[in-house]
């Protein structure tokens, strides 16, 4: 085991007079090269946790260790360089007029020499399979392509850790799949550590471990298999059920008898045709 993130007994409040903690005694350990999914209801503290890991927020008590740095006011910038973040809304993440300008932006801020920068832009765009779009306007890309460009901007900064904070939640299924596939490839290539905050079961299923947050606390931790065998409780944990399962619940509420077993989308279509629509 090679821990790259260690949080011990973190407590955090946004305002001193808040009645409850946004993070309440949270301890986690994540190993280098691991993929961890964080799930939980809106407001459960997932984004706050992410911002604590990259030093955007300083906890009231407890310790944050990322790589060799124990977070303090002095090393906050070194720590922050280790962690790249990709956020929810693809349209809020662009600053450049072209895709390649955009990918270069973060490096300009970090003072990366121009020659090095050009190499890194090219390399990062290749990693997210967006090389052909280098000279395009970001606004004209699809949601999935935009998020891949955002990922390229982060990858170009060579972080050890990448945090996707609901980065696929505004994408269509195809866009989600593109983004997850891209992250997987980059992770395998460079031993990146990935934290994906998500409501999407397919995204969470890619993780080595799943953490469940509830009201500022880490209430459950396990392999995707362990967590998902909880069945209908998934909704309570803040995950979206797969579409056929949601449809089954809706049909049942209408008094229609539905099959017990898990149906894929194809299976659902088949069953609808043969059992429901023919009647
Ligand atoms: N900037 C902020 N100022 C004050 N309270 C906040 C702020 N951001 C989040 N909160 C509160 O902290 C709690 C955790 O929020 P958050 O970490 O954003 O949850 P999640 O990402 O799981 O939806 C919530 O009660 C939320 O209302
Ligand atoms: Mg959030």
PDB file of C-alpha atoms and ligand atoms in Angstrom:
ATOM      1  CA  UNK A   1       0.000   0.000   0.000  1.00  0.00           C
ATOM      2  CA  UNK A   2       1.227   3.435  -0.937  1.00  0.00           C
ATOM      3  CA  UNK A   3      -1.077   6.114   0.497  1.00  0.00           C
ATOM      4  CA  UNK A   4      -1.136   9.386  -1.439  1.00  0.00           C
ATOM      5  CA  UNK A   5      -4.059  11.002   0.413  1.00  0.00           C
ATOM      6  CA  UNK A   6      -4.538  10.741   4.145  1.00  0.00           C
ATOM      7  CA  UNK A   7      -7.217  12.713   5.934  1.00  0.00           C
ATOM      8  CA  UNK A   8      -7.510  12.287   9.667  1.00  0.00           C
ATOM      9  CA  UNK A   9     -10.526  13.368  11.674  1.00  0.00           C
ATOM     10  CA  UNK A  10     -11.391  16.330   9.482  1.00  0.00           C
ATOM     11  CA  UNK A  11     -13.981  18.787  10.736  1.00  0.00           C
ATOM     12  CA  UNK A  12     -15.101  21.716   8.644  1.00  0.00           C
ATOM     13  CA  UNK A  13     -17.814  24.381   8.864  1.00  0.00           C
ATOM     14  CA  UNK A  14     -18.457  27.131   6.335  1.00  0.00           C
ATOM     15  CA  UNK A  15     -19.667  29.578   8.991  1.00  0.00           C
ATOM     16  CA  UNK A  16     -18.796  29.571  12.642  1.00  0.00           C
ATOM     17  CA  UNK A  17     -22.438  29.674  13.689  1.00  0.00           C
ATOM     18  CA  UNK A  18     -23.516  26.836  11.344  1.00  0.00           C
ATOM     19  CA  UNK A  19     -25.418  24.333  13.434  1.00  0.00           C
ATOM     20  CA  UNK A  20     -23.764  21.312  11.821  1.00  0.00           C
ATOM     21  CA  UNK A  21     -20.444  20.460  10.231  1.00  0.00           C
ATOM     22  CA  UNK A  22     -20.150  20.190   6.430  1.00  0.00           C
ATOM     23  CA  UNK A  23     -17.483  17.571   7.229  1.00  0.00           C
ATOM     24  CA  UNK A  24     -17.786  15.817  10.536  1.00  0.00           C
ATOM     25  CA  UNK A  25     -14.848  13.723  11.680  1.00  0.00           C
ATOM     26  CA  UNK A  26     -13.943  12.356   8.248  1.00  0.00           C
ATOM     27  CA  UNK A  27     -10.916  10.084   7.923  1.00  0.00           C
ATOM     28  CA  UNK A  28      -9.878   8.550   4.617  1.00  0.00           C
ATOM     29  CA  UNK A  29      -6.847   6.964   3.062  1.00  0.00           C
ATOM     30  CA  UNK A  30      -6.445   6.616  -0.708  1.00  0.00           C
ATOM     31  CA  UNK A  31      -3.556   4.794  -2.352  1.00  0.00           C
ATOM     32  CA  UNK A  32      -1.526   5.919  -5.330  1.00  0.00           C
ATOM     33  CA  UNK A  33      -3.078   4.626  -8.544  1.00  0.00           C
ATOM     34  CA  UNK A  34      -6.401   3.910  -6.904  1.00  0.00           C
ATOM     35  CA  UNK A  35      -9.791   4.969  -8.334  1.00  0.00           C
ATOM     36  CA  UNK A  36     -12.249   5.976  -5.642  1.00  0.00           C
ATOM     37  CA  UNK A  37     -15.861   6.962  -6.285  1.00  0.00           C
ATOM     38  CA  UNK A  38     -17.661   9.186  -3.788  1.00  0.00           C
ATOM     39  CA  UNK A  39     -21.436   8.991  -3.742  1.00  0.00           C
ATOM     40  CA  UNK A  40     -24.084  10.583  -1.536  1.00  0.00           C
ATOM     41  CA  UNK A  41     -27.039  12.973  -1.593  1.00  0.00           C
ATOM     42  CA  UNK A  42     -26.766  16.598  -2.573  1.00  0.00           C
ATOM     43  CA  UNK A  43     -25.400  18.509   0.380  1.00  0.00           C
ATOM     44  CA  UNK A  44     -23.735  15.480   1.966  1.00  0.00           C
ATOM     45  CA  UNK A  45     -20.290  17.083   1.819  1.00  0.00           C
ATOM     46  CA  UNK A  46     -18.728  15.539  -1.308  1.00  0.00           C
ATOM     47  CA  UNK A  47     -17.544  18.790  -2.890  1.00  0.00           C
ATOM     48  CA  UNK A  48     -16.390  20.088   0.476  1.00  0.00           C
ATOM     49  CA  UNK A  49     -14.302  16.938   0.856  1.00  0.00           C
ATOM     50  CA  UNK A  50     -12.829  17.445  -2.630  1.00  0.00           C
ATOM     51  CA  UNK A  51     -11.923  21.048  -1.835  1.00  0.00           C
ATOM     52  CA  UNK A  52     -10.272  19.956   1.380  1.00  0.00           C
ATOM     53  CA  UNK A  53      -8.095  17.466  -0.478  1.00  0.00           C
ATOM     54  CA  UNK A  54      -6.693  20.138  -2.757  1.00  0.00           C
ATOM     55  CA  UNK A  55      -6.315  22.763  -0.076  1.00  0.00           C
ATOM     56  CA  UNK A  56      -9.055  25.105  -1.300  1.00  0.00           C
ATOM     57  CA  UNK A  57     -10.600  24.823   2.150  1.00  0.00           C
ATOM     58  CA  UNK A  58      -8.706  24.584   5.433  1.00  0.00           C
ATOM     59  CA  UNK A  59     -10.297  22.297   8.017  1.00  0.00           C
ATOM     60  CA  UNK A  60     -11.060  23.509  11.502  1.00  0.00           C
ATOM     61  CA  UNK A  61      -9.424  20.405  12.945  1.00  0.00           C
ATOM     62  CA  UNK A  62      -7.784  17.220  11.741  1.00  0.00           C
ATOM     63  CA  UNK A  63      -4.916  16.763   9.298  1.00  0.00           C
ATOM     64  CA  UNK A  64      -4.664  16.599   5.505  1.00  0.00           C
ATOM     65  CA  UNK A  65      -1.688  14.855   3.966  1.00  0.00           C
ATOM     66  CA  UNK A  66      -1.256  14.711   0.189  1.00  0.00           C
ATOM     67  CA  UNK A  67       1.908  13.073  -1.098  1.00  0.00           C
ATOM     68  CA  UNK A  68       4.638  14.242   1.285  1.00  0.00           C
ATOM     69  CA  UNK A  69       2.856  17.440   2.257  1.00  0.00           C
ATOM     70  CA  UNK A  70       0.949  17.906   5.467  1.00  0.00           C
ATOM     71  CA  UNK A  71      -1.330  20.796   4.518  1.00  0.00           C
ATOM     72  CA  UNK A  72      -0.358  24.148   6.030  1.00  0.00           C
ATOM     73  CA  UNK A  73      -0.488  27.766   4.865  1.00  0.00           C
ATOM     74  CA  UNK A  74       3.123  27.471   3.656  1.00  0.00           C
ATOM     75  CA  UNK A  75       2.832  24.481   1.362  1.00  0.00           C
ATOM     76  CA  UNK A  76      -0.704  24.989   0.103  1.00  0.00           C
ATOM     77  CA  UNK A  77       0.486  25.757  -3.444  1.00  0.00           C
ATOM     78  CA  UNK A  78       2.746  22.721  -3.661  1.00  0.00           C
ATOM     79  CA  UNK A  79      -0.115  20.566  -2.480  1.00  0.00           C
ATOM     80  CA  UNK A  80      -2.579  22.155  -4.869  1.00  0.00           C
ATOM     81  CA  UNK A  81      -0.288  21.385  -7.815  1.00  0.00           C
ATOM     82  CA  UNK A  82      -0.649  17.702  -7.069  1.00  0.00           C
ATOM     83  CA  UNK A  83      -4.421  17.756  -7.465  1.00  0.00           C
ATOM     84  CA  UNK A  84      -6.334  18.606 -10.651  1.00  0.00           C
ATOM     85  CA  UNK A  85     -10.071  19.228 -10.551  1.00  0.00           C
ATOM     86  CA  UNK A  86     -12.738  18.934 -13.247  1.00  0.00           C
ATOM     87  CA  UNK A  87     -16.157  20.355 -12.436  1.00  0.00           C
ATOM     88  CA  UNK A  88     -19.736  19.755 -13.448  1.00  0.00           C
ATOM     89  CA  UNK A  89     -20.574  22.368 -16.032  1.00  0.00           C
ATOM     90  CA  UNK A  90     -18.486  22.015 -19.209  1.00  0.00           C
ATOM     91  CA  UNK A  91     -19.405  25.540 -20.288  1.00  0.00           C
ATOM     92  CA  UNK A  92     -17.946  27.202 -17.212  1.00  0.00           C
ATOM     93  CA  UNK A  93     -14.489  25.721 -17.615  1.00  0.00           C
ATOM     94  CA  UNK A  94     -13.269  27.491 -20.720  1.00  0.00           C
ATOM     95  CA  UNK A  95     -11.072  30.543 -20.904  1.00  0.00           C
ATOM     96  CA  UNK A  96      -9.268  30.058 -24.226  1.00  0.00           C
ATOM     97  CA  UNK A  97     -10.509  31.044 -27.682  1.00  0.00           C
ATOM     98  CA  UNK A  98      -9.324  27.727 -29.094  1.00  0.00           C
ATOM     99  CA  UNK A  99      -9.009  24.263 -27.642  1.00  0.00           C
ATOM    100  CA  UNK A 100      -5.212  24.430 -27.555  1.00  0.00           C
ATOM    101  CA  UNK A 101      -5.174  27.890 -25.921  1.00  0.00           C
ATOM    102  CA  UNK A 102      -7.494  26.570 -23.344  1.00  0.00           C
ATOM    103  CA  UNK A 103      -5.337  23.567 -22.532  1.00  0.00           C
ATOM    104  CA  UNK A 104      -2.304  25.887 -22.287  1.00  0.00           C
ATOM    105  CA  UNK A 105      -3.971  28.318 -19.885  1.00  0.00           C
ATOM    106  CA  UNK A 106      -3.196  26.544 -16.610  1.00  0.00           C
ATOM    107  CA  UNK A 107       0.432  26.072 -17.649  1.00  0.00           C
ATOM    108  CA  UNK A 108       0.795  29.773 -18.468  1.00  0.00           C
ATOM    109  CA  UNK A 109      -0.329  30.494 -14.916  1.00  0.00           C
ATOM    110  CA  UNK A 110       2.290  28.114 -13.593  1.00  0.00           C
ATOM    111  CA  UNK A 111       5.003  29.691 -15.735  1.00  0.00           C
ATOM    112  CA  UNK A 112       5.790  26.602 -17.787  1.00  0.00           C
ATOM    113  CA  UNK A 113       8.307  27.558 -20.525  1.00  0.00           C
ATOM    114  CA  UNK A 114       6.685  27.978 -23.939  1.00  0.00           C
ATOM    115  CA  UNK A 115       8.489  25.140 -25.688  1.00  0.00           C
ATOM    116  CA  UNK A 116       7.636  22.702 -22.963  1.00  0.00           C
ATOM    117  CA  UNK A 117       4.077  23.988 -23.037  1.00  0.00           C
ATOM    118  CA  UNK A 118       3.619  23.247 -26.732  1.00  0.00           C
ATOM    119  CA  UNK A 119       4.787  19.680 -26.234  1.00  0.00           C
ATOM    120  CA  UNK A 120       2.506  19.190 -23.266  1.00  0.00           C
ATOM    121  CA  UNK A 121      -0.566  20.620 -25.038  1.00  0.00           C
ATOM    122  CA  UNK A 122      -0.042  18.238 -27.916  1.00  0.00           C
ATOM    123  CA  UNK A 123       0.494  15.304 -25.629  1.00  0.00           C
ATOM    124  CA  UNK A 124      -2.532  16.090 -23.448  1.00  0.00           C
ATOM    125  CA  UNK A 125      -4.848  16.514 -26.449  1.00  0.00           C
ATOM    126  CA  UNK A 126      -3.640  13.222 -27.814  1.00  0.00           C
ATOM    127  CA  UNK A 127      -4.370  11.519 -24.506  1.00  0.00           C
ATOM    128  CA  UNK A 128      -7.990  12.680 -24.589  1.00  0.00           C
ATOM    129  CA  UNK A 129      -8.259  11.971 -28.334  1.00  0.00           C
ATOM    130  CA  UNK A 130      -8.948  15.616 -29.215  1.00  0.00           C
ATOM    131  CA  UNK A 131      -5.869  16.391 -31.345  1.00  0.00           C
ATOM    132  CA  UNK A 132      -7.975  17.019 -34.431  1.00  0.00           C
ATOM    133  CA  UNK A 133      -9.852  19.736 -32.569  1.00  0.00           C
ATOM    134  CA  UNK A 134      -6.822  21.748 -31.391  1.00  0.00           C
ATOM    135  CA  UNK A 135      -7.686  24.866 -33.407  1.00  0.00           C
ATOM    136  CA  UNK A 136     -11.444  24.720 -32.841  1.00  0.00           C
ATOM    137  CA  UNK A 137     -13.586  26.945 -30.669  1.00  0.00           C
ATOM    138  CA  UNK A 138     -14.451  25.180 -27.404  1.00  0.00           C
ATOM    139  CA  UNK A 139     -18.039  26.485 -27.504  1.00  0.00           C
ATOM    140  CA  UNK A 140     -18.813  24.396 -30.574  1.00  0.00           C
ATOM    141  CA  UNK A 141     -17.860  21.052 -29.080  1.00  0.00           C
ATOM    142  CA  UNK A 142     -20.236  18.462 -27.646  1.00  0.00           C
ATOM    143  CA  UNK A 143     -20.517  18.156 -23.862  1.00  0.00           C
ATOM    144  CA  UNK A 144     -18.330  15.065 -23.774  1.00  0.00           C
ATOM    145  CA  UNK A 145     -15.690  16.715 -25.956  1.00  0.00           C
ATOM    146  CA  UNK A 146     -15.696  19.815 -23.750  1.00  0.00           C
ATOM    147  CA  UNK A 147     -15.090  17.738 -20.651  1.00  0.00           C
ATOM    148  CA  UNK A 148     -12.290  15.869 -22.412  1.00  0.00           C
ATOM    149  CA  UNK A 149     -10.651  19.213 -23.210  1.00  0.00           C
ATOM    150  CA  UNK A 150     -11.065  20.231 -19.566  1.00  0.00           C
ATOM    151  CA  UNK A 151      -9.379  16.957 -18.604  1.00  0.00           C
ATOM    152  CA  UNK A 152      -6.550  17.693 -21.064  1.00  0.00           C
ATOM    153  CA  UNK A 153      -6.021  21.074 -19.355  1.00  0.00           C
ATOM    154  CA  UNK A 154      -5.650  19.296 -16.034  1.00  0.00           C
ATOM    155  CA  UNK A 155      -3.526  16.439 -17.389  1.00  0.00           C
ATOM    156  CA  UNK A 156      -1.116  18.948 -18.978  1.00  0.00           C
ATOM    157  CA  UNK A 157      -0.305  20.185 -15.470  1.00  0.00           C
ATOM    158  CA  UNK A 158       0.845  16.661 -14.583  1.00  0.00           C
ATOM    159  CA  UNK A 159      -1.054  16.222 -11.342  1.00  0.00           C
ATOM    160  CA  UNK A 160      -0.751  13.047  -9.283  1.00  0.00           C
ATOM    161  CA  UNK A 161      -4.441  13.124  -8.465  1.00  0.00           C
ATOM    162  CA  UNK A 162      -7.467  14.083 -10.531  1.00  0.00           C
ATOM    163  CA  UNK A 163     -10.832  14.818  -8.940  1.00  0.00           C
ATOM    164  CA  UNK A 164     -13.938  14.720 -11.128  1.00  0.00           C
ATOM    165  CA  UNK A 165     -16.647  16.566  -9.206  1.00  0.00           C
ATOM    166  CA  UNK A 166     -19.804  15.372 -10.972  1.00  0.00           C
ATOM    167  CA  UNK A 167     -17.928  15.997 -14.217  1.00  0.00           C
ATOM    168  CA  UNK A 168     -20.194  13.677 -16.189  1.00  0.00           C
ATOM    169  CA  UNK A 169     -23.528  14.665 -14.674  1.00  0.00           C
ATOM    170  CA  UNK A 170     -24.523  17.111 -17.410  1.00  0.00           C
ATOM    171  CA  UNK A 171     -23.542  14.784 -20.248  1.00  0.00           C
ATOM    172  CA  UNK A 172     -25.638  12.398 -22.300  1.00  0.00           C
ATOM    173  CA  UNK A 173     -24.856   8.665 -21.941  1.00  0.00           C
ATOM    174  CA  UNK A 174     -22.455   8.779 -24.873  1.00  0.00           C
ATOM    175  CA  UNK A 175     -20.580  11.760 -23.446  1.00  0.00           C
ATOM    176  CA  UNK A 176     -20.323  10.052 -20.067  1.00  0.00           C
ATOM    177  CA  UNK A 177     -18.900   6.952 -21.598  1.00  0.00           C
ATOM    178  CA  UNK A 178     -16.323   8.977 -23.588  1.00  0.00           C
ATOM    179  CA  UNK A 179     -15.160  10.756 -20.461  1.00  0.00           C
ATOM    180  CA  UNK A 180     -14.958   7.628 -18.309  1.00  0.00           C
ATOM    181  CA  UNK A 181     -13.071   5.754 -21.032  1.00  0.00           C
ATOM    182  CA  UNK A 182     -10.630   8.663 -21.367  1.00  0.00           C
ATOM    183  CA  UNK A 183      -9.944   8.808 -17.651  1.00  0.00           C
ATOM    184  CA  UNK A 184      -9.439   5.058 -17.546  1.00  0.00           C
ATOM    185  CA  UNK A 185      -6.861   5.178 -20.337  1.00  0.00           C
ATOM    186  CA  UNK A 186      -4.934   8.047 -18.768  1.00  0.00           C
ATOM    187  CA  UNK A 187      -5.034   6.407 -15.376  1.00  0.00           C
ATOM    188  CA  UNK A 188      -3.654   3.127 -16.684  1.00  0.00           C
ATOM    189  CA  UNK A 189      -0.911   4.918 -18.571  1.00  0.00           C
ATOM    190  CA  UNK A 190       0.347   7.181 -15.811  1.00  0.00           C
ATOM    191  CA  UNK A 191      -0.648   5.623 -12.492  1.00  0.00           C
ATOM    192  CA  UNK A 192      -2.915   8.574 -11.818  1.00  0.00           C
ATOM    193  CA  UNK A 193      -5.050   8.523  -8.693  1.00  0.00           C
ATOM    194  CA  UNK A 194      -8.694   9.228  -9.540  1.00  0.00           C
ATOM    195  CA  UNK A 195     -11.501  10.454  -7.314  1.00  0.00           C
ATOM    196  CA  UNK A 196     -14.847  10.609  -9.056  1.00  0.00           C
ATOM    197  CA  UNK A 197     -17.800  12.188  -7.326  1.00  0.00           C
ATOM    198  CA  UNK A 198     -20.851  10.892  -9.114  1.00  0.00           C
ATOM    199  CA  UNK A 199     -24.504   9.873  -9.094  1.00  0.00           C
ATOM    200  CA  UNK A 200     -23.914   7.548 -12.037  1.00  0.00           C
ATOM    201  CA  UNK A 201     -23.778   3.860 -11.256  1.00  0.00           C
ATOM    202  CA  UNK A 202     -21.651   2.997 -14.300  1.00  0.00           C
ATOM    203  CA  UNK A 203     -19.069   5.571 -13.337  1.00  0.00           C
ATOM    204  CA  UNK A 204     -18.978   4.356  -9.742  1.00  0.00           C
ATOM    205  CA  UNK A 205     -18.681   0.758 -10.946  1.00  0.00           C
ATOM    206  CA  UNK A 206     -15.278   1.617 -12.432  1.00  0.00           C
ATOM    207  CA  UNK A 207     -13.860   2.436  -9.026  1.00  0.00           C
ATOM    208  CA  UNK A 208     -11.713   0.184  -6.869  1.00  0.00           C
ATOM    209  CA  UNK A 209     -13.560   1.484  -3.832  1.00  0.00           C
ATOM    210  CA  UNK A 210     -16.740   3.442  -3.226  1.00  0.00           C
ATOM    211  CA  UNK A 211     -17.155   5.898  -0.352  1.00  0.00           C
ATOM    212  CA  UNK A 212     -20.641   6.895   0.747  1.00  0.00           C
ATOM    213  CA  UNK A 213     -21.146  10.327   2.325  1.00  0.00           C
ATOM    214  CA  UNK A 214     -24.192  11.325   4.370  1.00  0.00           C
ATOM    215  CA  UNK A 215     -24.648  14.586   6.282  1.00  0.00           C
ATOM    216  CA  UNK A 216     -20.952  15.369   6.383  1.00  0.00           C
ATOM    217  CA  UNK A 217     -19.916  11.892   7.433  1.00  0.00           C
ATOM    218  CA  UNK A 218     -18.353   8.980   5.647  1.00  0.00           C
ATOM    219  CA  UNK A 219     -20.921   6.306   6.442  1.00  0.00           C
ATOM    220  CA  UNK A 220     -19.858   3.408   4.238  1.00  0.00           C
ATOM    221  CA  UNK A 221     -16.877   2.208   2.277  1.00  0.00           C
ATOM    222  CA  UNK A 222     -16.410  -0.880   0.140  1.00  0.00           C
ATOM    223  CA  UNK A 223     -15.904  -2.371  -3.305  1.00  0.00           C
ATOM    224  CA  UNK A 224     -18.572  -1.432  -5.901  1.00  0.00           C
ATOM    225  CA  UNK A 225     -19.954  -4.982  -5.592  1.00  0.00           C
ATOM    226  CA  UNK A 226     -20.310  -4.654  -1.827  1.00  0.00           C
ATOM    227  CA  UNK A 227     -21.952  -1.244  -2.017  1.00  0.00           C
ATOM    228  CA  UNK A 228     -24.291  -2.010  -4.929  1.00  0.00           C
ATOM    229  CA  UNK A 229     -25.550  -5.298  -3.564  1.00  0.00           C
ATOM    230  CA  UNK A 230     -27.560  -3.029  -1.272  1.00  0.00           C
ATOM    231  CA  UNK A 231     -30.161  -2.981  -4.138  1.00  0.00           C
ATOM    232  CA  UNK A 232     -32.978  -0.422  -3.844  1.00  0.00           C
ATOM    233  CA  UNK A 233     -31.136   1.249  -1.009  1.00  0.00           C
ATOM    234  CA  UNK A 234     -28.959   2.707  -3.749  1.00  0.00           C
ATOM    235  CA  UNK A 235     -31.346   5.599  -4.134  1.00  0.00           C
ATOM    236  CA  UNK A 236     -31.015   6.302  -0.462  1.00  0.00           C
ATOM    237  CA  UNK A 237     -27.265   6.394  -0.884  1.00  0.00           C
ATOM    238  CA  UNK A 238     -27.606   9.037  -3.582  1.00  0.00           C
ATOM    239  CA  UNK A 239     -27.006   6.998  -6.697  1.00  0.00           C
ATOM    240  CA  UNK A 240     -29.205   6.967  -9.759  1.00  0.00           C
ATOM    241  CA  UNK A 241     -30.670   3.576 -10.503  1.00  0.00           C
ATOM    242  CA  UNK A 242     -30.169   2.323 -14.055  1.00  0.00           C
ATOM    243  CA  UNK A 243     -32.984   3.517 -16.337  1.00  0.00           C
ATOM    244  CA  UNK A 244     -34.830   0.149 -16.649  1.00  0.00           C
ATOM    245  CA  UNK A 245     -34.975  -0.138 -12.853  1.00  0.00           C
ATOM    246  CA  UNK A 246     -36.459   3.358 -12.568  1.00  0.00           C
ATOM    247  CA  UNK A 247     -39.046   2.497 -15.230  1.00  0.00           C
ATOM    248  CA  UNK A 248     -39.937  -0.689 -13.342  1.00  0.00           C
ATOM    249  CA  UNK A 249     -40.646   1.285 -10.191  1.00  0.00           C
ATOM    250  CA  UNK A 250     -42.827   3.745 -12.137  1.00  0.00           C
ATOM    251  CA  UNK A 251     -44.796   0.910 -13.810  1.00  0.00           C
ATOM    252  CA  UNK A 252     -45.278  -0.844 -10.501  1.00  0.00           C
ATOM    253  CA  UNK A 253     -46.765   2.350  -9.082  1.00  0.00           C
ATOM    254  CA  UNK A 254     -49.292   2.186 -11.925  1.00  0.00           C
ATOM    255  CA  UNK A 255     -50.281  -1.299 -10.811  1.00  0.00           C
ATOM    256  CA  UNK A 256     -48.454  -3.132 -13.600  1.00  0.00           C
ATOM    257  CA  UNK A 257     -46.771  -6.409 -12.628  1.00  0.00           C
ATOM    258  CA  UNK A 258     -43.074  -6.188 -13.452  1.00  0.00           C
ATOM    259  CA  UNK A 259     -40.383  -8.886 -13.535  1.00  0.00           C
ATOM    260  CA  UNK A 260     -38.308  -9.268 -10.382  1.00  0.00           C
ATOM    261  CA  UNK A 261     -35.011  -9.867 -12.132  1.00  0.00           C
ATOM    262  CA  UNK A 262     -32.666  -7.124 -13.283  1.00  0.00           C
ATOM    263  CA  UNK A 263     -33.403  -6.022 -16.863  1.00  0.00           C
ATOM    264  CA  UNK A 264     -30.921  -4.421 -19.219  1.00  0.00           C
ATOM    265  CA  UNK A 265     -32.310  -1.724 -21.531  1.00  0.00           C
ATOM    266  CA  UNK A 266     -32.654  -4.306 -24.271  1.00  0.00           C
ATOM    267  CA  UNK A 267     -34.315  -6.719 -21.898  1.00  0.00           C
ATOM    268  CA  UNK A 268     -36.713  -3.979 -20.854  1.00  0.00           C
ATOM    269  CA  UNK A 269     -37.663  -3.208 -24.453  1.00  0.00           C
ATOM    270  CA  UNK A 270     -38.207  -6.897 -25.146  1.00  0.00           C
ATOM    271  CA  UNK A 271     -40.357  -7.318 -22.058  1.00  0.00           C
ATOM    272  CA  UNK A 272     -42.402  -4.191 -22.843  1.00  0.00           C
ATOM    273  CA  UNK A 273     -43.129  -5.481 -26.357  1.00  0.00           C
ATOM    274  CA  UNK A 274     -44.010  -8.998 -25.398  1.00  0.00           C
ATOM    275  CA  UNK A 275     -45.813  -8.485 -22.094  1.00  0.00           C
ATOM    276  CA  UNK A 276     -47.183  -4.987 -21.778  1.00  0.00           C
ATOM    277  CA  UNK A 277     -47.802  -3.420 -25.173  1.00  0.00           C
ATOM    278  CA  UNK A 278     -49.374  -6.473 -26.755  1.00  0.00           C
ATOM    279  CA  UNK A 279     -52.193  -6.652 -24.220  1.00  0.00           C
TER     280      UNK A 279
HETATM  281  N1  LIG B   1     -19.872  28.027  -0.066  1.00  0.00           N
HETATM  282  C1  LIG B   1     -20.664  27.553   0.896  1.00  0.00           C
HETATM  283  N2  LIG B   1     -21.066  28.339   1.925  1.00  0.00           N
HETATM  284  C2  LIG B   1     -21.848  27.853   2.911  1.00  0.00           C
HETATM  285  N3  LIG B   1     -22.299  26.596   2.987  1.00  0.00           N
HETATM  286  C3  LIG B   1     -21.927  25.750   1.999  1.00  0.00           C
HETATM  287  C4  LIG B   1     -21.103  26.193   0.897  1.00  0.00           C
HETATM  288  N4  LIG B   1     -20.891  25.137   0.062  1.00  0.00           N
HETATM  289  C5  LIG B   1     -21.575  24.108   0.607  1.00  0.00           C
HETATM  290  N5  LIG B   1     -22.191  24.467   1.749  1.00  0.00           N
HETATM  291  C6  LIG B   1     -22.980  23.555   2.632  1.00  0.00           C
HETATM  292  O1  LIG B   1     -22.140  22.501   3.071  1.00  0.00           O
HETATM  293  C7  LIG B   1     -22.817  21.263   3.017  1.00  0.00           C
HETATM  294  C8  LIG B   1     -22.073  20.300   2.098  1.00  0.00           C
HETATM  295  O2  LIG B   1     -22.150  20.797   0.769  1.00  0.00           O
HETATM  296  P1  LIG B   1     -21.362  20.152  -0.463  1.00  0.00           P
HETATM  297  O3  LIG B   1     -20.011  19.737  -0.016  1.00  0.00           O
HETATM  298  O4  LIG B   1     -21.449  21.103  -1.595  1.00  0.00           O
HETATM  299  O5  LIG B   1     -22.238  18.841  -0.738  1.00  0.00           O
HETATM  300  P2  LIG B   1     -22.301  17.902  -2.041  1.00  0.00           P
HETATM  301  O6  LIG B   1     -21.144  18.217  -2.922  1.00  0.00           O
HETATM  302  O7  LIG B   1     -22.301  16.525  -1.489  1.00  0.00           O
HETATM  303  O8  LIG B   1     -23.618  18.217  -2.710  1.00  0.00           O
HETATM  304  C9  LIG B   1     -24.236  21.581   2.592  1.00  0.00           C
HETATM  305  O9  LIG B   1     -25.036  21.695   3.735  1.00  0.00           O
HETATM  306  C10 LIG B   1     -24.104  22.884   1.867  1.00  0.00           C
HETATM  307  O10 LIG B   1     -25.297  23.637   1.964  1.00  0.00           O
HETATM  308 MG1  LIG B   2     -21.098  18.826  -4.908  1.00  0.00          MG
END
